[in-house]
């Protein structure tokens, strides 16, 4: 059965505006396969159950919607940390602004330059995890990314990498339309931290495929930009080997439309996957976290901790699923999504799901929305803290459980400081 | 110092009058105790004075050193020198005890037109005061009241009081949940803060706190009013005979 006409038309219009950036090289067949996936699935529409709470139109449209550009100083998260910066300006690598990535245990290549090189490890991965992540739910924006990505990084960690790799995204062009695809392989026993910062583009489509081998550890923290009119669709696809660790945290402070999808497969015994997010939405803001974690091995642990603070008409969405396959015994799955609604105009829509086919598991989920705790607010004010400042403290308090998921104290402090500074700037 | 005249207040949601004409005057340097049976309005009085939401003042006045308390927001009352030590201090995860306290100290200083206290001076002062109150330095690093025992929470209240140096301190059943040793520590902290220009209003159920914090005046509150006032002996009388005789006396 073919696609409905409206979806077919929208998909064709979007694809017509894009050109495959490479003619030859090892990614070409992988890109063509991804294009075929997009054509088969069609781009998402509001009628798709998986997009019920979020309108994908501005992520699909043939032309990007303009976004305001704010000074880069507004997004200075992680500046105090010793890190290796890889800078992209409107989706294009900027060698002048980037650091030399050379350090022990780390191999980094640019996707745009690597097509002609022999990078068999990356060739085995590019588009592979994305393709696996297309079932049971189609993710056509990710397949579109695989087909048309203009740049990105291929990172291979072979040992303990000392400094975090910071992917810095700057947004300068009012109508930039960036498509970045990163492939990351953490080898057995290796340890890598990747930080991401910045608004990236007026419209941003990003895919990160992460393969963590047995005993490897991958830590990921991103602080998304605060250009108010920015649109972004991001995907993380991860596959975890035995006794491996995957931890990802995202801080979002505004942005007109953000859809962050995380798809994780625990395929080796005793793997650990934690995904967390804290977001602060103010005004015309729509933020969607969609997470799908599959337990397909014994004795694995997964945690999803998502907290959203919303005000002045902002909307937050959480769709989270834990799928425990037959035989994935001793699974420990935890999922919590909570929102703090600072006024009556804010909305929170949640769809928590558990699907379990093993009989010896401990899985729990919960989702709540609530207003600010007036007793706690009074406590702070009774000590002389002005109401607006006290409210900010309550917001920080509410988001703390998600921020606590960040393992590194230094990174955690940077995220908290960044959030506190944002709140101060946007104080009512 | 603190002047309360014919104060009447109701619970907003229930339209139920709790305070039914409270008259009270606490002079500088004085310690007054308020005792009374459950539901007599003691805690409500402390909340209404410190500006908690949910109460409507229908009549009367309350001033601190001539300043109209009831016209101010909660934080302005604090800056004017009012402090309420809570019966049940709330736990606030994710907000560091020290960060909160420094924010409060500097917010009050700013409101009074004073220069803000720098981090080093604050740290030095808070450490010295914590040591006097036998508060572990590790406790200061924790989020506000998180994981504190009942006694630790009350000591933390007194530490806040010591740092904020208020003019008028209200202690709302500070003795509840304290063992004998903790009560001694908290009382010593309060006594150390007694000063000629500072007043105290100690709300309590029992005489035992008043063994440590000896009051100048004891008031008995019932049914939203002060029904009897006297010296420290009045608390002993309550301890021996309960409230029944006093209630019968004024009935």
XYZ file of C-alpha atoms in Angstrom:
679
model
C 0.000 0.000 0.000
C 1.384 3.419 -0.962
C 1.599 6.552 1.142
C -1.432 8.821 1.481
C -1.307 11.576 -1.133
C -0.745 14.435 1.332
C 2.183 12.639 2.954
C 3.621 11.695 -0.420
C 3.432 15.292 -1.639
C 5.042 16.696 1.512
C 7.793 14.083 1.395
C 8.535 14.696 -2.287
C 8.646 18.467 -1.731
C 11.133 18.086 1.104
C 13.319 15.608 -0.765
C 13.338 17.801 -3.879
C 14.935 20.570 -1.844
C 17.829 18.308 -0.804
C 20.850 16.959 -2.655
C 22.910 13.968 -1.617
C 26.254 15.513 -0.697
C 28.506 12.682 -1.971
C 28.596 10.907 -5.289
C 30.915 8.070 -4.326
C 32.606 6.516 -1.289
C 31.497 4.097 1.397
C 28.553 6.147 2.622
C 26.888 6.380 -0.777
C 25.080 2.996 -0.701
C 24.182 3.542 2.952
C 22.717 6.939 2.096
C 20.751 5.496 -0.815
C 19.324 2.786 1.427
C 18.297 5.477 3.917
C 16.647 7.490 1.161
C 14.652 4.425 0.206
C 13.530 4.152 3.841
C 12.321 7.769 3.827
C 10.448 7.246 0.576
C 8.820 4.152 1.953
C 7.832 5.677 5.318
C 7.100 9.215 4.211
C 7.827 12.148 6.508
C 5.883 12.301 9.777
C 2.466 13.867 9.903
C 0.121 14.869 12.674
C -1.990 11.790 12.033
C 0.863 9.478 12.928
C 0.285 8.179 16.430
C 3.939 8.757 17.256
C 3.548 12.478 16.503
C 0.224 12.923 18.212
C 1.467 15.574 20.626
C 3.936 17.395 18.390
C 3.358 19.029 15.016
C 6.151 17.986 12.668
C 5.266 20.450 9.865
C 8.077 22.918 10.516
C 10.569 20.050 10.755
C 9.373 18.650 7.415
C 8.771 21.758 5.365
C 10.662 22.255 2.109
C 12.037 25.599 3.290
C 13.273 26.222 6.834
C 11.435 28.677 9.021
C 13.599 31.659 10.039
C 14.856 31.721 13.626
C 16.163 34.603 15.671
C 19.908 34.675 16.246
C 21.205 35.485 19.701
C 24.766 36.248 20.750
C 26.877 33.116 21.346
C 27.766 34.462 24.796
C 24.291 33.393 25.841
C 25.349 29.804 25.506
C 28.579 29.544 27.367
C 27.999 26.189 29.080
C 31.161 24.140 29.726
C 33.498 27.069 29.033
C 35.209 26.462 32.354
C 35.981 22.838 31.500
C 39.159 21.506 29.929
C 37.760 20.041 26.725
C 38.404 19.547 23.010
C 36.104 21.734 20.940
C 34.867 20.694 17.522
C 32.932 23.672 16.199
C 30.182 23.704 13.602
C 28.745 26.998 12.382
C 25.269 26.573 10.911
C 26.113 22.912 10.381
C 29.499 23.464 8.729
C 32.747 22.488 10.445
C 34.870 25.493 11.407
C 38.553 24.458 11.596
C 39.686 27.877 12.837
C 37.459 27.761 15.903
C 38.111 24.079 16.624
C 40.843 22.516 18.753
C 43.258 19.833 17.636
C 41.467 16.695 18.809
C 44.645 14.605 19.150
C 44.668 12.809 22.496
C 45.331 9.300 23.690
C 42.617 6.769 23.000
C 40.753 8.972 20.549
C 40.340 8.946 16.772
C 38.212 11.660 15.203
C 37.395 12.161 11.536
C 35.000 14.485 9.804
C 32.192 12.767 7.969
C 32.559 15.192 5.034
C 36.206 14.203 4.600
C 36.025 10.536 5.515
C 33.930 9.289 2.651
C 36.964 8.335 0.593
C 38.983 6.913 3.484
C 39.032 3.377 4.775
C 37.041 3.631 7.962
C 35.576 0.175 8.138
C 34.432 0.561 11.741
C 32.339 3.581 10.750
C 31.146 1.933 7.536
C 29.790 -0.904 9.677
C 27.829 1.566 11.759
C 26.733 4.512 9.620
C 22.969 4.248 9.269
C 22.967 0.785 10.833
C 21.648 1.666 14.271
C 19.296 4.208 12.715
C 17.898 1.470 10.417
C 17.490 -0.894 13.395
C 15.665 1.884 15.257
C 12.991 2.117 12.552
C 11.031 -0.712 14.119
C 8.567 -0.980 15.685
C 8.034 2.751 15.125
C 9.178 4.599 11.974
C 11.551 7.530 12.457
C 11.716 9.031 8.967
C 13.476 12.246 10.012
C 16.410 10.121 11.164
C 16.519 8.220 7.871
C 16.393 11.531 6.019
C 19.383 12.608 8.068
C 21.357 9.479 7.182
C 20.673 10.099 3.500
C 21.446 13.820 3.389
C 23.831 14.611 6.275
C 26.301 17.241 5.134
C 28.763 16.788 7.969
C 29.375 15.293 11.365
C 32.092 13.490 13.261
C 33.198 9.890 13.384
C 34.608 9.269 16.828
C 36.319 6.098 17.921
C 37.431 5.735 21.520
C 39.971 2.982 22.012
C 40.920 3.736 25.611
C 40.160 6.094 28.413
C 39.840 9.502 26.761
C 41.040 12.179 29.188
C 39.284 15.308 27.970
C 35.653 15.465 26.929
C 34.956 16.117 23.273
C 32.719 19.168 23.033
C 30.684 19.484 19.853
C 29.897 23.194 19.719
C 27.059 24.297 17.464
C 26.830 27.955 16.506
C 23.905 29.479 14.751
C 24.534 32.621 12.709
C 22.321 32.434 9.634
C 18.674 33.347 10.104
C 17.469 30.469 7.909
C 20.215 27.860 8.306
C 19.099 24.280 7.771
C 21.732 21.960 9.178
C 21.857 18.163 8.964
C 24.622 16.553 11.022
C 25.279 12.861 11.538
C 27.725 11.611 14.156
C 28.935 8.036 14.538
C 30.576 7.009 17.772
C 32.207 3.720 18.628
C 33.384 3.138 22.193
C 35.622 0.104 22.111
C 35.783 -2.542 24.790
C 36.936 -1.027 28.084
C 37.147 2.496 26.632
C 35.597 5.555 28.224
C 34.438 8.657 26.367
C 32.550 11.805 27.288
C 30.874 13.872 24.588
C 29.410 17.283 25.345
C 27.166 19.175 22.970
C 26.352 22.847 23.236
C 24.648 25.508 21.219
C 21.548 26.217 19.187
C 23.047 24.758 15.976
C 20.778 26.202 13.308
C 17.412 27.753 12.521
C 16.367 24.195 11.767
C 18.543 21.362 12.944
C 18.343 17.665 12.162
C 20.905 15.600 13.996
C 21.521 11.904 14.409
C 24.052 10.364 16.747
C 24.694 6.634 16.460
C 26.549 5.215 19.439
C 27.900 1.703 19.686
C 29.282 0.852 23.113
C 31.248 -2.380 23.115
C 31.533 -4.753 26.091
C 32.793 -2.934 29.167
C 32.812 0.446 27.432
C 31.393 3.639 28.937
C 29.836 6.560 27.100
C 28.795 9.754 28.832
C 26.862 12.377 26.948
C 25.702 15.774 28.172
C 24.172 18.412 25.990
C 22.995 21.911 26.655
C 20.697 22.959 23.869
C 20.505 26.503 22.632
C 18.091 29.131 23.560
C 17.378 30.872 20.281
C 13.714 31.248 20.781
C 12.603 30.371 17.272
C 14.900 27.405 16.698
C 13.493 24.079 15.487
C 15.302 20.822 16.053
C 14.765 17.106 15.592
C 17.488 15.019 17.165
C 17.942 11.283 17.451
C 20.323 9.189 19.461
C 20.519 5.523 18.548
C 22.599 3.439 20.929
C 23.501 -0.225 21.195
C 25.041 -1.459 24.408
C 27.277 -4.469 24.874
C 27.923 -6.524 27.981
C 28.660 -4.566 31.172
C 28.695 -1.351 29.212
C 27.447 2.030 30.361
C 25.530 4.672 28.452
C 24.482 7.875 30.173
C 22.905 10.829 28.428
C 21.573 14.070 29.858
C 20.004 16.982 27.995
C 19.331 20.489 29.259
C 16.966 22.528 27.109
C 16.181 26.144 27.738
C 13.652 27.347 25.192
C 13.687 26.893 21.429
C 10.415 27.068 19.493
C 10.200 23.366 18.692
C 12.410 20.541 19.866
C 11.914 16.826 19.430
C 14.613 14.708 21.046
C 14.364 10.989 20.422
C 16.528 8.416 22.138
C 16.463 4.780 21.071
C 18.548 2.357 23.096
C 19.056 -1.370 22.785
C 20.601 -3.244 25.685
C 21.920 -6.321 23.904
C 24.674 -7.442 26.304
C 24.100 -8.706 29.839
C 24.533 -6.274 32.744
C 24.406 -3.136 30.636
C 23.376 0.199 32.117
C 21.479 2.910 30.247
C 20.456 6.182 31.851
C 18.672 8.917 29.915
C 17.701 12.155 31.596
C 16.485 15.565 30.630
C 15.715 18.869 32.286
C 13.898 21.539 30.380
C 12.695 25.032 31.035
C 10.055 26.338 28.668
C 8.863 29.886 28.615
C 6.264 31.120 26.143
C 6.058 29.827 22.562
C 7.954 26.666 23.343
C 7.254 23.068 22.477
C 9.570 20.411 23.803
C 9.196 16.713 23.158
C 11.272 13.920 24.679
C 10.570 10.549 23.113
C 12.498 7.595 24.477
C 12.424 3.917 23.595
C 14.570 1.518 25.587
C 14.697 -2.150 24.656
C 15.988 -4.687 27.159
C 17.231 -7.712 25.236
C 19.715 -9.160 27.726
C 19.869 -10.341 31.306
C 20.457 -8.188 34.388
C 20.407 -4.804 32.684
C 19.388 -1.509 34.241
C 17.715 1.450 32.585
C 16.598 4.795 33.975
C 14.608 7.557 32.345
C 14.339 10.756 34.382
C 12.650 13.711 32.667
C 11.648 16.960 34.321
C 10.046 19.927 32.629
C 9.247 23.376 33.963
C 6.704 25.203 31.837
C 5.149 28.646 31.883
C 3.354 31.216 29.723
C 1.796 28.727 27.312
C 4.824 26.445 26.925
C 4.132 22.790 26.108
C 6.131 19.783 27.236
C 5.758 16.257 25.885
C 7.164 13.007 27.172
C 6.731 9.661 25.443
C 8.769 6.959 27.058
C 8.720 3.239 26.618
C 10.507 0.341 28.233
C 10.297 -2.864 26.200
C 11.508 -5.965 27.984
C 11.964 -8.837 25.564
C 11.426 -12.457 26.396
C 14.445 -13.761 28.244
C 15.617 -10.337 29.471
C 15.319 -11.532 33.057
C 16.403 -9.489 36.087
C 15.693 -6.292 34.187
C 15.595 -3.184 36.361
C 13.721 -0.475 34.485
C 12.733 2.886 35.921
C 10.959 5.756 34.255
C 9.764 9.044 35.700
C 8.444 12.108 33.909
C 7.293 15.119 35.848
C 6.309 18.645 35.051
C 6.107 21.776 37.121
C 3.472 24.078 35.673
C 4.124 27.644 36.763
C 0.830 28.962 35.467
C -2.458 27.720 34.061
C -1.444 28.333 30.439
C 1.295 25.677 30.448
C 0.697 22.137 29.160
C 2.303 18.787 29.807
C 1.409 15.694 27.796
C 2.814 12.349 28.815
C 2.601 8.837 27.448
C 4.553 6.432 29.637
C 4.591 2.808 28.499
C 5.852 -0.549 29.688
C 5.794 -3.684 27.557
C 7.176 -6.737 29.308
C 7.652 -10.292 28.071
C 9.933 -11.585 30.855
C 8.641 -12.717 34.238
C 11.470 -11.851 36.622
C 11.792 -8.078 36.267
C 11.414 -4.905 38.327
C 10.019 -2.101 36.223
C 8.290 1.046 37.382
C 7.065 4.221 35.845
C 5.344 7.360 36.990
C 4.262 10.664 35.580
C 2.985 13.716 37.422
C 2.212 17.377 36.855
C 1.946 19.904 39.600
C 2.180 23.489 40.661
C 4.922 25.040 42.754
C 4.994 23.971 46.416
C 3.621 27.037 48.170
C 4.895 25.955 51.590
C 8.443 25.665 50.300
C 8.107 28.967 48.461
C 6.942 30.640 51.656
C 9.835 29.113 53.566
C 12.328 30.731 51.187
C 10.501 34.058 51.151
C 10.232 34.102 54.937
C 14.024 34.246 54.997
C 14.003 37.354 52.833
C 14.471 35.799 49.401
C 12.333 37.804 46.921
C 9.494 35.894 45.270
C 11.022 35.689 41.771
C 14.342 34.454 43.148
C 12.571 31.993 45.431
C 10.635 30.643 42.445
C 13.891 30.133 40.569
C 15.226 28.205 43.549
C 12.133 26.015 43.449
C 12.662 25.413 39.740
C 16.269 24.382 40.362
C 15.060 22.158 43.172
C 12.508 20.488 40.909
C 15.003 19.869 38.115
C 17.678 18.623 40.509
C 16.743 14.936 40.241
C 17.399 14.988 36.497
C 20.608 17.016 36.802
C 21.844 14.583 39.458
C 21.969 11.962 36.705
C 25.107 13.647 35.353
C 28.000 11.714 36.766
C 30.751 14.312 36.574
C 30.465 16.865 39.369
C 32.246 19.517 37.285
C 29.846 19.042 34.362
C 26.892 18.968 36.730
C 27.972 22.271 38.271
C 28.324 23.830 34.813
C 24.839 22.703 33.837
C 23.347 24.009 37.085
C 25.163 27.330 36.715
C 24.005 27.659 33.122
C 20.421 26.997 34.141
C 20.596 29.401 37.089
C 21.988 32.134 34.821
C 19.230 31.531 32.291
C 16.575 31.748 34.991
C 18.045 34.982 36.280
C 17.986 36.504 32.794
C 14.390 35.431 32.283
C 13.141 36.374 35.725
C 9.570 37.542 35.714
C 8.875 46.468 69.226
C 6.094 44.023 68.169
C 2.614 45.449 68.632
C -0.443 43.376 67.784
C -3.814 45.020 68.157
C -7.166 43.275 67.838
C -5.853 40.987 65.096
C -8.511 38.946 63.380
C -7.744 36.506 60.570
C -9.527 33.764 58.673
C -8.520 30.826 56.563
C -9.217 32.015 53.028
C -10.396 28.701 51.621
C -12.702 27.751 54.460
C -13.856 31.216 55.439
C -13.198 30.163 59.018
C -12.048 32.715 61.564
C -9.015 31.503 63.496
C -7.661 34.641 65.157
C -10.440 36.445 66.975
C -8.885 39.620 68.254
C -5.312 39.036 69.407
C -3.679 41.767 71.461
C -0.005 41.442 72.282
C 2.958 43.683 72.887
C 6.537 42.404 72.995
C 9.144 44.944 74.023
C 12.786 45.067 72.951
C 14.914 42.538 74.815
C 11.879 40.621 76.070
C 11.033 36.974 75.690
C 7.347 36.145 75.555
C 5.944 32.650 75.459
C 2.589 31.677 74.038
C 1.048 28.447 75.275
C -2.319 26.977 74.559
C -4.229 23.880 73.605
C -4.154 22.479 70.080
C -6.193 24.488 67.612
C -6.062 27.681 69.652
C -4.455 29.657 66.802
C -0.818 29.796 67.930
C 0.718 28.681 64.635
C -1.795 30.736 62.656
C -0.624 33.810 64.546
C 2.977 33.096 63.533
C 1.984 32.547 59.878
C -0.183 35.658 59.694
C 2.610 37.768 61.180
C 5.213 36.405 58.779
C 3.007 36.711 55.670
C 2.062 33.188 54.671
C -0.587 32.988 51.968
C -3.983 31.445 52.562
C -5.003 33.744 55.427
C -7.106 36.854 55.250
C -6.651 39.524 57.873
C -10.088 40.952 58.487
C -9.322 43.404 61.252
C -6.592 44.796 63.432
C -2.946 45.725 63.073
C 0.546 44.344 63.603
C 3.637 46.531 63.598
C 7.320 45.879 64.161
C 9.177 48.932 65.418
C 6.336 51.030 64.054
C 6.399 49.447 60.573
C 3.117 47.956 59.341
C 3.874 44.261 58.909
C 0.553 43.366 57.336
C 1.110 45.692 54.364
C 4.295 43.884 53.348
C 5.214 40.750 51.376
C 6.780 37.879 53.321
C 10.299 38.744 52.164
C 9.828 42.398 53.107
C 8.771 41.397 56.613
C 11.954 39.333 56.870
C 14.034 42.289 55.722
C 12.226 44.435 58.292
C 13.602 42.083 60.939
C 10.982 39.380 61.469
C 12.069 35.741 61.636
C 9.939 32.642 61.962
C 11.581 29.399 63.082
C 9.261 26.773 61.596
C 7.757 23.855 63.462
C 8.324 21.722 60.372
C 11.095 23.220 58.224
C 10.586 22.134 54.603
C 13.076 20.076 52.648
C 14.192 21.599 49.357
C 16.218 19.196 47.204
C 18.680 20.656 44.739
C 19.187 23.935 46.603
C 22.344 24.013 48.678
C 21.952 25.054 52.306
C 24.803 27.533 51.981
C 23.601 28.930 48.662
C 20.161 29.497 50.118
C 21.453 31.085 53.296
C 23.837 33.394 51.454
C 21.079 34.406 49.040
C 18.832 35.178 52.013
C 21.500 37.137 53.900
C 22.353 39.221 50.846
C 18.733 39.732 49.806
C 18.021 41.172 53.245
C 21.150 43.316 53.209
C 20.223 44.595 49.756
C 16.684 45.386 50.884
C 18.110 47.407 53.775
C 20.501 49.275 51.514
C 23.564 47.527 52.970
C 26.468 46.152 51.006
C 26.227 42.445 50.142
C 28.407 40.029 52.099
C 31.217 38.541 50.015
C 31.618 34.781 49.792
C 34.709 34.575 52.005
C 33.225 36.633 54.853
C 29.983 34.692 54.669
C 31.797 31.379 54.776
C 33.859 32.433 57.774
C 30.815 33.633 59.706
C 28.610 30.682 58.903
C 31.317 28.212 59.866
C 31.898 29.932 63.197
C 28.183 30.014 63.994
C 27.656 26.426 62.866
C 30.433 25.333 65.178
C 28.748 27.020 68.145
C 25.528 25.187 67.324
C 27.421 21.915 66.828
C 26.359 21.722 63.193
C 28.623 19.507 61.144
C 30.284 21.372 58.252
C 29.203 18.517 55.950
C 25.589 19.323 56.790
C 26.016 22.804 55.378
C 26.904 21.333 52.014
C 23.680 19.377 51.760
C 20.490 20.652 50.124
C 18.218 22.648 52.447
C 17.066 20.379 55.301
C 17.496 17.264 53.138
C 18.272 14.169 55.141
C 18.375 16.179 58.384
C 17.030 14.665 61.578
C 14.391 16.632 63.494
C 17.070 18.055 65.773
C 19.318 18.981 62.849
C 16.472 20.812 61.151
C 15.818 22.878 64.270
C 19.520 23.660 64.705
C 19.561 24.725 61.062
C 16.694 27.110 61.827
C 18.667 28.626 64.679
C 21.730 28.902 62.430
C 19.632 30.844 59.924
C 18.407 33.046 62.735
C 21.963 33.685 63.878
C 23.090 34.614 60.371
C 20.108 36.822 59.562
C 20.208 38.673 62.901
C 16.489 39.518 63.049
C 14.901 41.995 65.450
C 11.941 39.835 66.292
C 12.134 36.049 66.399
C 9.082 33.823 66.466
C 9.757 30.204 67.396
C 6.832 27.986 66.401
C 6.920 24.892 68.602
C 10.640 24.624 68.172
C 10.681 21.950 70.867
C 8.593 19.469 68.891
C 10.559 16.426 67.856
C 13.587 17.315 69.968
C 15.224 15.061 72.509
C 16.643 16.533 75.703
C 20.133 17.077 74.311
C 18.870 18.697 71.109
C 16.538 20.919 73.119
C 19.482 22.082 75.222
C 21.521 22.858 72.102
C 18.719 24.759 70.419
C 17.887 26.662 73.598
C 21.516 27.597 74.127
C 21.543 28.918 70.574
C 18.469 31.018 71.216
C 19.782 32.294 74.541
C 23.022 33.335 72.882
C 20.965 35.489 70.542
C 19.086 37.261 73.328
C 19.924 40.933 73.094
C 18.559 44.239 74.368
C 17.311 45.172 70.892
C 15.798 41.799 70.010
C 12.474 40.308 71.011
C 11.319 36.674 71.089
C 7.918 35.091 70.825
C 8.212 31.439 71.799
C 5.232 29.267 70.910
C 5.200 26.026 72.829
C 3.012 23.324 74.236
C 5.196 22.447 77.152
C 6.960 24.010 80.071
C 10.149 22.030 79.387
C 11.401 24.420 76.645
C 10.801 27.303 79.039
C 13.154 25.672 81.555
C 15.896 26.537 79.091
C 14.538 29.730 77.540
C 13.167 31.553 80.536
C 10.396 33.917 79.433
C 9.614 37.354 80.830
C 5.928 36.959 80.067
C 3.747 33.904 79.426
C 0.465 34.169 77.518
C -2.227 31.565 77.291
C -4.024 31.458 73.973
C -7.377 29.775 73.426
C -10.000 30.039 70.748
C -8.075 32.681 68.800
C -7.430 35.049 71.680
C -4.914 35.663 74.453
C -6.991 34.784 77.486
C -4.458 35.170 80.237
C -0.981 36.612 80.690
C 1.448 36.322 83.568
C 5.007 35.667 84.589
C 7.080 32.524 84.065
C 5.058 30.891 86.888
C 2.020 30.727 84.610
C 3.761 28.113 82.490
C 4.395 26.007 85.607
C 0.763 26.287 86.531
C -0.216 24.958 83.100
C 2.302 22.168 83.440
C 0.750 21.053 86.735
C -2.937 21.656 86.142
C -3.395 21.737 82.357
C -5.487 24.335 80.590
C -8.861 23.324 81.992
C -8.768 25.580 85.065
C -7.668 28.628 83.084
C -10.288 28.035 80.420
C -12.946 27.651 83.093
C -11.715 30.804 84.815
C -12.259 32.985 81.746
C -15.389 31.218 80.502
